[in-house]
Amino acid sequence: MPLLRRLASKGLISAADLPSLESAIGVSGKPPHEVLLDKAALKENDLLDALAEEFGLERIDLAGREVSESVLALVPAKLVHRRQVMPIGREDHVLVVAVSNPYDMYGLDEIGSITRLEIRPVLSSQKEISRLIKAHFGVGGETVSALVQERAKDDDEIELLEGLEADDSEAARMAQEASVVKLVNEILIEAANERASDIHIECEEHGLKIRYRIDGILQTQNFPPEISRFQAAIISRLKIMARLNIAEKRLPQDGRIKMRVQGREIDVRVSIIPMVHGEGICMRLLDKGRMVFNLVSVGMLPDTYKLFKQILDRPHGIVLVTGPTGSGKSTTLYSALNEIKDDTTKIITVEDPVEYQQPGISQIQTQSKIGLTFAAALRSILRHDPDVVLIGEMRDLETAESAIQASLTGHMVFSTLHTNDAPSAFTRLIDMGIEPFLVSSTVEGVMAQRLVRTICKECKVEYEPDASDVPPDFPGAGGRLTLFKGAGCRSCRQSGYRGRLGLFELMVASDPLRELIVARENAMKIRHQALKEGMITLRQDGWRKVLAGMTTLDEVCRVTAGDIVL
């Protein structure tokens, strides 16, 4: 085949592999380039270059490409989704169409017959075309179009399920149900592929709004406006998947979905709350396949890691991780457990809920309805001969007292608190009702943390910030600085960021600090003493990571407050 010979002449595939590849292409029924991506160790860019030469097509990059509404209106959305081609421009009587499969001429002929324009194909990658289609025509556009065609054109009909119940046609009912299932699946799969941590489905006065939280930032997703007509069906489908009561629309409900996407196991925690214009849904995605529980991988620098590891190796005491919801506390705790986990150590956790199942660790799910609270579970597991205990959260005095007793009887206890910084953890425990001498004698260290977005490695560039944009407490402020930022590319959705890492503030309980705690001094005095002893604050840790080219000034300023000056 000409394409195979061209690739072989460029040294991209071995001549010895030609017969087997030719045979695979012959029996697969797929376009040759798709087979080659599966069978040969080829980079997509190299294959696209060869295809462009073979067919005499221009090769273009669609990242950041803007397409006018007049061009989009020329081609039906259903045809764009079905053929996976994208109109990107018009020059007089010529329509420029991006394709990834130059062997499929029928799609181009179909567009030509509909638009009555001359078609000029250009070559681009399938991922770029698919992303541009979703950006302009919406996720699940073809499915929504099918639903609109299936549904009876009754302007007064609001809830799809009511219409289904009134419809005696079994075939029509099953067809519509399958389409809704497909649409919901597309929403979930798109979120998983975009690395979203949460999906927000919000019913507003003028329709349905869907947003994904990607790298900690909410981003509105583009869906066809017709999707709002099926909000009842979408919500009902999600309730079925989460094993919730479909008929209950007045009370909040919580459930869980377990699914597999492209070979990855994903747990989805579903929360449904009645709102003014309908039920609002928030889904937390826990992608087990993407999680790596390692203190270095979460962004802990060597000096912080070394000090934290010394605390972890102590025989007993309490280690607290603090921060707001969604700041990565659970990930840090799991990573800490993995540091000390071995066959000689018995580790038991009490969590609500158990987010990630870890081999070598005994995990307990709390069930408050039957009295299995954090405190109740902790009292029982101390008779189970553990060496290390993890309590998901210190929510009340009873749980805190149980944790104190566990540490006093020779156990290492890990837990979380909701405080803004490390010194405030001590005063929070005292405010709960724990005696100060118990707090000072049991808490060995407190780690406060935040999450910041990391600069995208694909589009990372150097730049010199304006002096007015540099905070006064940044090292070297007022002088000439060379920092890094993301220019924006298709890999990071033009945001300049991809992925997140932690900022850490580790306070180790020293003798002077313990004296302040016993004296019931406030968090500010405790913080002053910790700084004198060399504690690196969240903001200082952020500046170190800015200088290392890991994140940006804006990100650190977004999640941290200015430090006190000694």
Coordinates of C-alpha atoms in Angstrom, one line a residue:
M1 CA 0.0 0.0 0.0
P2 CA 1.3 3.5 -0.8
L3 CA 0.9 4.8 2.8
L4 CA 2.8 1.8 4.2
R5 CA 5.7 2.3 1.7
R6 CA 5.8 6.0 2.4
L7 CA 6.0 5.4 6.2
A8 CA 8.7 2.7 5.6
S9 CA 10.8 5.1 3.4
K10 CA 10.7 7.6 6.2
G11 CA 11.9 5.0 8.7
L12 CA 8.7 5.3 10.8
I13 CA 7.9 1.6 10.4
S14 CA 10.1 -1.4 9.8
A15 CA 10.1 -3.0 6.3
A16 CA 9.9 -6.4 8.1
D17 CA 6.6 -5.4 9.5
L18 CA 5.0 -4.5 6.2
P19 CA 3.4 -7.9 5.4
S20 CA 1.8 -8.2 8.9
L21 CA 0.5 -4.6 8.8
E22 CA -0.8 -5.0 5.3
S23 CA -2.6 -8.2 6.4
A24 CA -4.1 -6.5 9.4
I25 CA -5.4 -3.6 7.3
G26 CA -7.0 -6.1 4.9
V27 CA -9.0 -8.0 7.5
S28 CA -9.9 -5.2 9.9
G29 CA -12.4 -3.2 7.8
K30 CA -11.1 0.0 9.4
P31 CA -9.3 2.8 7.5
P32 CA -5.6 2.0 7.2
H33 CA -4.4 4.9 9.4
E34 CA -6.6 3.7 12.3
V35 CA -5.2 0.2 12.1
L36 CA -1.6 1.6 12.0
L37 CA -2.2 3.7 15.2
D38 CA -3.3 0.5 16.9
K39 CA -0.7 -1.9 15.5
A40 CA 2.4 0.1 14.9
A41 CA 4.4 2.2 17.3
L42 CA 3.6 5.4 15.5
K43 CA 3.0 9.0 16.7
E44 CA -0.2 10.5 15.5
N45 CA 1.6 13.6 14.2
D46 CA 4.0 11.5 12.0
L47 CA 1.0 9.5 10.6
L48 CA -1.0 12.7 9.8
D49 CA 2.1 14.2 8.0
A50 CA 2.3 11.0 5.9
L51 CA -1.4 11.1 5.1
A52 CA -1.3 14.7 4.1
E53 CA 1.5 14.0 1.7
E54 CA -0.3 10.9 0.4
F55 CA -3.6 12.7 -0.4
G56 CA -2.1 16.2 -1.1
L57 CA -4.0 17.8 1.7
E58 CA -3.1 20.7 3.9
R59 CA -2.3 19.8 7.5
I60 CA -3.7 22.3 10.1
D61 CA -3.8 22.7 13.8
L62 CA -7.2 23.4 15.2
A63 CA -6.1 24.5 18.7
G64 CA -7.7 27.9 19.5
R65 CA -9.5 28.0 16.1
E66 CA -12.5 30.2 15.9
V67 CA -15.4 29.3 13.6
S68 CA -18.0 31.8 12.5
E69 CA -21.7 31.2 13.2
S70 CA -22.4 31.6 9.4
V71 CA -20.1 28.7 8.6
L72 CA -21.5 26.5 11.4
A73 CA -25.1 27.1 10.1
L74 CA -24.2 25.6 6.7
V75 CA -23.9 22.0 7.9
P76 CA -26.5 20.2 10.0
A77 CA -25.2 19.3 13.5
K78 CA -26.4 15.7 13.0
L79 CA -24.2 15.3 9.9
V80 CA -21.2 16.8 11.7
H81 CA -21.5 14.4 14.6
R82 CA -22.2 11.3 12.4
R83 CA -19.3 11.9 10.0
Q84 CA -16.9 13.5 12.6
V85 CA -16.0 16.3 10.2
M86 CA -15.9 20.0 11.0
P87 CA -16.6 23.0 8.8
I88 CA -14.0 25.7 9.7
G89 CA -14.2 28.4 7.1
R90 CA -15.6 29.6 3.8
E91 CA -13.9 31.3 0.9
D92 CA -16.4 32.5 -1.7
H93 CA -17.9 29.3 -3.0
V94 CA -15.5 27.0 -1.3
L95 CA -16.2 25.4 2.1
V96 CA -13.1 24.4 4.1
V97 CA -13.8 21.2 6.1
A98 CA -11.4 19.5 8.6
V99 CA -11.3 15.7 8.3
S100 CA -9.3 13.1 10.1
N101 CA -10.1 10.2 7.8
P102 CA -9.3 11.2 4.2
Y103 CA -10.5 7.8 3.0
D104 CA -14.1 8.7 3.8
M105 CA -15.2 10.7 0.7
Y106 CA -18.9 10.0 1.3
G107 CA -19.1 12.5 4.1
L108 CA -17.6 15.3 2.0
D109 CA -20.0 14.5 -0.9
E110 CA -22.9 14.6 1.5
I111 CA -21.8 18.1 2.8
G112 CA -21.3 19.3 -0.8
S113 CA -24.8 18.2 -1.9
I114 CA -26.4 19.9 1.1
T115 CA -24.5 23.2 1.0
R116 CA -24.1 23.3 -2.8
L117 CA -20.6 24.5 -2.3
E118 CA -17.2 23.2 -3.4
I119 CA -15.6 21.3 -0.6
R120 CA -11.9 21.7 0.2
P121 CA -10.8 19.1 2.8
V122 CA -7.9 19.8 5.2
L123 CA -6.4 17.2 7.5
S124 CA -6.3 17.4 11.3
S125 CA -6.3 14.9 14.2
Q126 CA -9.5 13.2 15.4
K127 CA -9.1 14.6 18.9
E128 CA -8.9 18.2 17.7
I129 CA -11.9 17.8 15.4
S130 CA -13.9 16.1 18.2
R131 CA -13.1 18.8 20.7
L132 CA -14.0 21.6 18.2
I133 CA -17.3 19.8 17.5
K134 CA -18.1 19.6 21.2
A135 CA -17.2 23.3 21.7
H136 CA -19.5 24.5 18.9
F137 CA -22.2 22.0 18.6
G138 CA -22.2 20.8 22.2
V139 CA -21.5 17.5 24.0
G140 CA -24.1 14.9 23.0
G141 CA -25.4 17.0 20.2
E142 CA -26.4 14.1 18.0
T143 CA -28.2 12.3 20.9
V144 CA -30.2 15.5 21.8
S145 CA -31.2 15.9 18.1
A146 CA -32.4 12.3 18.1
L147 CA -34.4 13.0 21.3
V148 CA -36.0 16.1 19.8
Q149 CA -37.1 14.2 16.7
E150 CA -38.5 11.3 18.8
R151 CA -40.4 13.5 21.2
A152 CA -43.9 14.7 20.3
K153 CA -44.0 18.4 19.5
D154 CA -46.1 19.5 22.5
D155 CA -45.1 22.9 23.9
D156 CA -47.0 22.3 27.1
E157 CA -45.3 19.0 27.9
I158 CA -42.4 19.6 30.3
E159 CA -41.5 16.2 31.9
L160 CA -40.3 13.5 29.5
L161 CA -41.2 10.7 31.9
E162 CA -44.8 11.7 32.2
G163 CA -45.1 11.6 28.4
L164 CA -43.5 8.1 28.4
E165 CA -46.0 6.8 31.0
A166 CA -48.8 8.0 28.8
D167 CA -47.3 6.3 25.7
D168 CA -48.6 2.8 25.2
S169 CA -45.9 2.0 22.6
E170 CA -43.3 -0.3 24.1
A171 CA -40.9 0.3 21.2
A172 CA -41.1 4.1 21.4
R173 CA -40.7 4.0 25.2
M174 CA -37.6 1.8 24.9
A175 CA -36.1 3.9 22.2
Q176 CA -36.4 7.1 24.1
E177 CA -35.1 5.5 27.3
A178 CA -32.0 4.3 25.4
S179 CA -31.4 7.8 24.0
V180 CA -31.5 9.3 27.5
V181 CA -29.2 6.6 28.8
K182 CA -26.8 7.4 25.9
L183 CA -26.9 11.2 26.7
V184 CA -26.2 10.7 30.4
N185 CA -23.4 8.4 29.6
E186 CA -21.9 11.0 27.3
I187 CA -22.0 13.6 30.0
L188 CA -20.2 11.3 32.5
I189 CA -17.6 10.1 29.9
E190 CA -16.9 13.6 28.8
A191 CA -16.3 14.6 32.5
A192 CA -14.0 11.7 33.1
N193 CA -12.0 12.4 29.9
E194 CA -11.6 16.0 30.9
R195 CA -10.3 15.1 34.4
A196 CA -13.3 16.7 36.1
S197 CA -13.5 16.2 39.8
D198 CA -17.2 17.3 40.0
I199 CA -20.2 17.7 37.7
H200 CA -22.8 20.3 38.5
I201 CA -26.2 20.0 36.9
E202 CA -28.2 23.1 37.7
C203 CA -31.9 23.7 36.9
E204 CA -32.3 27.4 36.1
E205 CA -35.4 29.5 35.1
H206 CA -34.5 29.4 31.4
G207 CA -33.0 25.9 31.1
L208 CA -30.4 23.4 32.2
K209 CA -26.8 24.4 33.0
I210 CA -24.0 21.9 33.3
R211 CA -20.6 22.7 34.6
Y212 CA -17.5 20.6 35.2
R213 CA -14.9 21.4 37.9
I214 CA -11.6 20.9 36.3
D215 CA -8.4 21.5 38.3
G216 CA -10.5 23.2 41.0
I217 CA -12.1 25.7 38.6
L218 CA -15.8 25.5 37.5
Q219 CA -16.1 25.6 33.7
T220 CA -19.5 25.8 31.9
Q221 CA -19.9 23.1 29.3
N222 CA -21.4 23.8 25.9
F223 CA -24.5 21.6 25.4
P224 CA -27.3 22.1 22.8
P225 CA -30.0 24.3 24.3
E226 CA -32.6 21.6 23.5
I227 CA -31.1 19.5 26.4
S228 CA -33.2 21.6 28.8
R229 CA -36.3 19.9 27.5
F230 CA -35.1 16.6 28.9
Q231 CA -33.9 17.7 32.4
A232 CA -36.5 15.5 34.1
A233 CA -35.4 12.4 32.2
I234 CA -31.7 13.2 32.8
I235 CA -32.3 13.6 36.6
S236 CA -34.4 10.4 36.7
R237 CA -31.8 8.4 34.9
L238 CA -29.1 9.6 37.3
K239 CA -31.4 8.7 40.2
I240 CA -31.8 5.2 38.8
M241 CA -28.0 4.8 38.4
A242 CA -27.5 6.0 42.0
R243 CA -30.3 3.7 43.3
L244 CA -32.3 6.7 44.6
N245 CA -36.1 7.2 44.8
I246 CA -37.3 8.6 41.5
A247 CA -40.6 9.8 42.9
E248 CA -39.1 11.8 45.8
K249 CA -38.5 15.3 44.6
R250 CA -39.0 17.3 47.9
L251 CA -36.1 16.0 50.0
P252 CA -32.3 15.8 49.5
Q253 CA -30.9 12.4 48.5
D254 CA -27.4 11.0 48.4
G255 CA -26.3 8.0 46.4
R256 CA -23.3 6.4 44.6
I257 CA -22.6 5.2 41.1
K258 CA -19.9 2.8 40.2
M259 CA -18.8 2.7 36.6
R260 CA -16.0 1.9 34.3
V261 CA -14.8 4.3 31.6
Q262 CA -12.2 3.2 29.1
G263 CA -11.0 0.6 31.5
R264 CA -10.8 2.9 34.5
E265 CA -12.9 2.4 37.6
I266 CA -14.7 5.6 38.6
D267 CA -16.9 6.1 41.7
V268 CA -19.4 8.9 41.5
R269 CA -20.9 10.3 44.7
V270 CA -24.3 11.8 43.8
S271 CA -26.0 14.6 45.9
I272 CA -29.5 15.8 44.8
I273 CA -31.1 18.8 46.5
P274 CA -34.4 20.4 45.5
M275 CA -34.0 24.0 44.3
V276 CA -36.4 26.7 43.2
H277 CA -36.4 25.7 39.5
G278 CA -36.0 22.0 40.0
E279 CA -33.6 19.5 41.5
G280 CA -29.9 20.4 41.5
I281 CA -27.3 17.6 41.2
C282 CA -23.7 17.6 42.2
M283 CA -21.6 14.5 41.3
R284 CA -18.1 14.0 42.8
L285 CA -15.9 11.8 40.5
L286 CA -13.3 9.6 42.1
D287 CA -11.1 8.3 39.3
K288 CA -9.2 5.4 40.9
G289 CA -7.1 4.9 37.7
R290 CA -5.6 8.4 37.9
M291 CA -4.8 8.5 41.6
V292 CA -1.2 8.1 42.8
F293 CA -0.8 8.1 46.5
N294 CA 2.8 9.4 47.0
L295 CA 3.9 12.4 49.1
V296 CA 6.4 13.5 46.4
S297 CA 3.8 13.3 43.6
V298 CA 1.4 15.5 45.5
G299 CA 3.9 18.3 45.4
M300 CA 5.8 18.0 48.7
L301 CA 9.3 19.5 48.4
P302 CA 12.3 17.6 49.9
D303 CA 12.7 19.6 53.1
T304 CA 9.0 19.4 54.0
Y305 CA 8.9 15.7 53.1
K306 CA 11.9 14.9 55.3
L307 CA 10.4 16.7 58.3
F308 CA 7.0 15.1 57.7
K309 CA 8.5 11.7 57.4
Q310 CA 10.2 12.1 60.8
I311 CA 6.8 12.8 62.4
L312 CA 5.2 9.8 60.6
D313 CA 7.9 7.5 62.0
R314 CA 7.1 8.4 65.6
P315 CA 5.5 5.5 67.7
H316 CA 2.5 7.4 68.9
G317 CA 0.7 10.8 68.8
I318 CA -1.7 12.7 66.6
V319 CA -0.9 14.1 63.1
L320 CA -3.5 16.5 61.7
V321 CA -4.0 17.6 58.1
T322 CA -6.1 20.8 57.8
G323 CA -7.6 22.8 55.0
P324 CA -11.0 23.6 53.4
T325 CA -13.1 21.0 51.5
G326 CA -11.4 19.9 48.3
S327 CA -7.9 20.9 49.3
G328 CA -6.5 17.3 49.0
K329 CA -6.4 16.3 52.7
S330 CA -7.6 12.8 52.0
T331 CA -4.9 12.3 49.3
T332 CA -2.2 13.5 51.7
L333 CA -3.4 11.1 54.4
Y334 CA -3.5 8.1 52.1
S335 CA 0.0 9.0 50.8
A336 CA 1.2 9.2 54.4
L337 CA -0.3 5.8 55.2
N338 CA 1.5 4.4 52.1
E339 CA 4.8 5.7 53.5
I340 CA 4.5 3.7 56.7
K341 CA 2.5 0.7 55.4
D342 CA 4.2 -2.7 55.7
D343 CA 3.5 -6.2 56.8
T344 CA 4.5 -5.4 60.4
T345 CA 2.1 -2.6 60.8
K346 CA -1.7 -2.9 61.4
I347 CA -3.5 0.1 59.9
I348 CA -7.3 0.7 60.4
T349 CA -9.2 3.7 59.0
V350 CA -12.7 5.0 59.8
E351 CA -14.0 7.1 56.9
D352 CA -17.2 8.8 55.7
P353 CA -17.2 7.7 52.9
V354 CA -14.4 5.3 52.0
E355 CA -13.2 7.1 48.9
Y356 CA -10.3 4.8 47.8
Q357 CA -9.9 1.2 48.7
Q358 CA -6.2 0.5 49.6
P359 CA -4.6 -2.9 49.8
G360 CA -2.9 -3.7 53.1
I361 CA -5.2 -1.2 55.0
S362 CA -8.4 -2.2 56.9
Q363 CA -11.1 0.4 56.1
I364 CA -14.4 1.0 57.9
Q365 CA -17.3 2.9 56.4
T366 CA -19.3 4.9 59.0
Q367 CA -23.1 4.5 59.1
S368 CA -24.6 7.1 61.4
K369 CA -28.1 5.8 60.9
I370 CA -27.2 2.7 62.9
G371 CA -24.9 4.4 65.3
L372 CA -21.6 3.5 63.7
T373 CA -20.1 7.0 64.1
F374 CA -16.4 8.0 64.1
A375 CA -16.3 7.8 67.9
A376 CA -18.2 4.5 68.1
A377 CA -16.0 2.9 65.5
L378 CA -12.8 4.2 67.1
R379 CA -13.8 2.7 70.5
S380 CA -14.2 -0.7 68.8
I381 CA -11.1 -0.8 66.6
L382 CA -8.8 0.0 69.6
R383 CA -9.6 -3.6 70.7
H384 CA -8.5 -4.8 67.2
D385 CA -4.8 -4.2 68.1
P386 CA -4.0 -1.5 65.5
D387 CA -0.7 0.3 65.3
V388 CA -2.0 3.2 63.2
V389 CA -5.5 4.6 63.1
L390 CA -6.9 7.1 60.6
I391 CA -10.1 9.0 61.5
G392 CA -11.6 10.7 58.4
E393 CA -12.5 13.9 60.3
M394 CA -12.6 15.2 63.9
R395 CA -16.1 16.6 63.8
D396 CA -17.1 16.7 67.4
L397 CA -15.8 16.5 71.0
E398 CA -16.5 12.8 71.3
T399 CA -14.4 11.9 68.3
A400 CA -11.6 14.2 69.4
E401 CA -11.6 12.7 72.9
S402 CA -11.4 9.2 71.4
A403 CA -8.5 10.2 69.2
I404 CA -6.7 11.6 72.2
Q405 CA -7.2 8.4 74.2
A406 CA -6.0 6.3 71.3
S407 CA -2.7 8.4 71.1
L408 CA -2.2 8.2 74.8
T409 CA -2.4 4.4 74.7
G410 CA 0.4 4.1 72.2
H411 CA -1.3 4.5 68.8
M412 CA -0.4 6.7 65.9
V413 CA -3.5 8.7 64.9
F414 CA -4.1 10.5 61.7
S415 CA -7.1 12.8 61.1
T416 CA -8.3 16.0 59.4
L417 CA -9.7 19.3 60.6
H418 CA -11.3 22.3 58.8
T419 CA -9.0 25.2 59.7
N420 CA -7.3 27.8 57.6
D421 CA -3.7 27.3 58.8
A422 CA -1.7 24.9 61.0
P423 CA -1.6 26.9 64.3
S424 CA -5.4 27.2 64.3
A425 CA -5.7 23.4 64.7
F426 CA -4.6 23.6 68.3
T427 CA -7.0 26.3 69.3
R428 CA -9.8 24.5 67.4
L429 CA -9.3 21.3 69.5
I430 CA -9.3 23.4 72.7
D431 CA -12.5 25.2 71.5
M432 CA -14.1 21.7 71.1
G433 CA -13.6 21.1 74.8
I434 CA -10.3 19.2 74.9
E435 CA -8.0 20.1 77.8
P436 CA -5.0 22.1 76.6
F437 CA -2.5 19.8 78.4
L438 CA -3.9 16.9 76.4
V439 CA -3.7 18.7 73.1
S440 CA -0.1 19.8 73.8
S441 CA 1.0 16.3 74.8
T442 CA -0.6 14.3 72.0
V443 CA -0.5 16.4 68.8
E444 CA 2.9 15.9 67.2
G445 CA 2.4 17.9 64.0
V446 CA -0.1 19.8 61.9
M447 CA 0.0 20.0 58.1
A448 CA -2.1 22.7 56.5
Q449 CA -2.5 22.6 52.7
R450 CA -4.1 24.1 49.6
L451 CA -4.2 23.0 46.0
V452 CA -3.0 25.1 43.1
R453 CA -3.0 24.5 39.4
T454 CA 0.2 23.5 37.7
I455 CA 1.5 25.1 34.6
C456 CA 0.8 23.0 31.5
K457 CA 4.0 21.4 30.3
E458 CA 3.0 21.5 26.7
C459 CA 2.8 25.3 26.5
K460 CA 5.1 26.5 29.3
V461 CA 6.9 29.7 28.5
E462 CA 9.2 32.1 30.3
Y463 CA 8.1 35.7 30.8
E464 CA 9.0 38.8 32.8
P465 CA 6.1 40.0 35.0
D466 CA 5.3 43.7 35.5
A467 CA 6.5 45.0 38.8
S468 CA 2.9 45.9 39.7
D469 CA 1.8 42.3 39.3
V470 CA 4.4 40.9 41.8
P471 CA 3.2 40.8 45.4
P472 CA 5.6 42.7 47.8
D473 CA 6.3 39.6 49.8
F474 CA 7.5 37.6 46.8
P475 CA 11.3 36.9 46.9
G476 CA 13.0 39.4 44.7
A477 CA 10.0 41.7 44.4
G478 CA 11.0 45.1 43.0
G479 CA 13.8 43.6 40.8
R480 CA 13.9 42.0 37.4
L481 CA 12.3 38.5 37.5
T482 CA 12.0 35.7 35.0
L483 CA 9.0 33.4 35.8
F484 CA 6.9 30.9 33.9
K485 CA 3.3 30.6 32.7
G486 CA 1.2 28.6 30.3
A487 CA 0.6 30.2 26.9
G488 CA -2.5 28.0 26.3
C489 CA -2.9 25.0 24.1
R490 CA -5.3 22.3 23.2
S491 CA -3.9 20.0 25.9
C492 CA -4.9 22.4 28.7
R493 CA -8.1 23.8 26.9
Q494 CA -6.3 27.1 26.4
S495 CA -6.2 27.7 30.2
G496 CA -2.4 27.4 30.6
Y497 CA -2.8 25.0 33.5
R498 CA -3.1 21.2 33.6
G499 CA -3.1 19.2 36.9
R500 CA -2.7 20.4 40.5
L501 CA -0.2 20.2 43.3
G502 CA -0.2 21.0 47.0
L503 CA 1.1 23.9 49.0
F504 CA 2.1 22.7 52.5
E505 CA 2.5 24.4 55.8
L506 CA 4.0 22.0 58.3
M507 CA 4.2 22.9 62.0
V508 CA 6.0 20.5 64.3
A509 CA 5.0 20.7 68.0
S510 CA 8.2 21.9 69.9
D511 CA 8.5 22.5 73.7
P512 CA 8.0 26.3 73.4
L513 CA 4.9 25.7 71.3
R514 CA 3.5 23.2 73.8
E515 CA 3.9 25.7 76.6
L516 CA 1.9 28.3 74.6
I517 CA -0.8 25.7 74.0
V518 CA -1.1 24.8 77.7
A519 CA -1.3 28.5 78.5
R520 CA -4.3 28.8 76.1
E521 CA -2.6 31.4 73.9
N522 CA -4.3 32.4 70.7
A523 CA -3.4 31.1 67.2
M524 CA -1.6 34.3 66.3
K525 CA 1.0 33.9 69.1
I526 CA 1.4 30.2 68.3
R527 CA 2.0 31.2 64.7
H528 CA 4.6 33.8 65.6
Q529 CA 6.5 31.2 67.6
A530 CA 6.3 28.6 64.8
L531 CA 7.7 31.2 62.3
K532 CA 10.6 31.9 64.7
E533 CA 11.3 28.2 64.7
G534 CA 11.5 28.2 60.9
M535 CA 8.0 27.1 59.8
I536 CA 7.5 27.6 56.0
T537 CA 4.0 29.0 55.5
L538 CA 1.6 28.1 52.7
R539 CA 2.4 31.3 50.9
Q540 CA 6.2 30.8 51.2
D541 CA 5.8 27.3 49.9
G542 CA 3.8 28.7 47.0
W543 CA 6.6 31.2 46.2
R544 CA 9.1 28.4 46.1
K545 CA 7.0 26.5 43.6
V546 CA 6.5 29.7 41.5
L547 CA 10.3 30.1 41.3
A548 CA 10.7 26.4 40.4
G549 CA 8.3 26.9 37.4
M550 CA 5.6 24.6 38.8
T551 CA 2.8 27.2 39.2
T552 CA 2.1 30.9 38.8
L553 CA 1.9 34.0 41.0
D554 CA -1.9 34.3 40.3
E555 CA -2.5 30.8 41.6
V556 CA -0.6 31.2 44.8
C557 CA -2.3 34.6 45.5
R558 CA -5.7 33.0 44.7
V559 CA -5.5 30.4 47.5
T560 CA -3.3 32.0 50.2
A561 CA -3.4 35.1 52.3
G562 CA -0.5 37.4 53.0
D563 CA 1.7 36.2 55.9
I564 CA 2.4 38.1 59.1
V565 CA 5.7 39.9 59.2
L566 CA 7.9 39.2 62.3

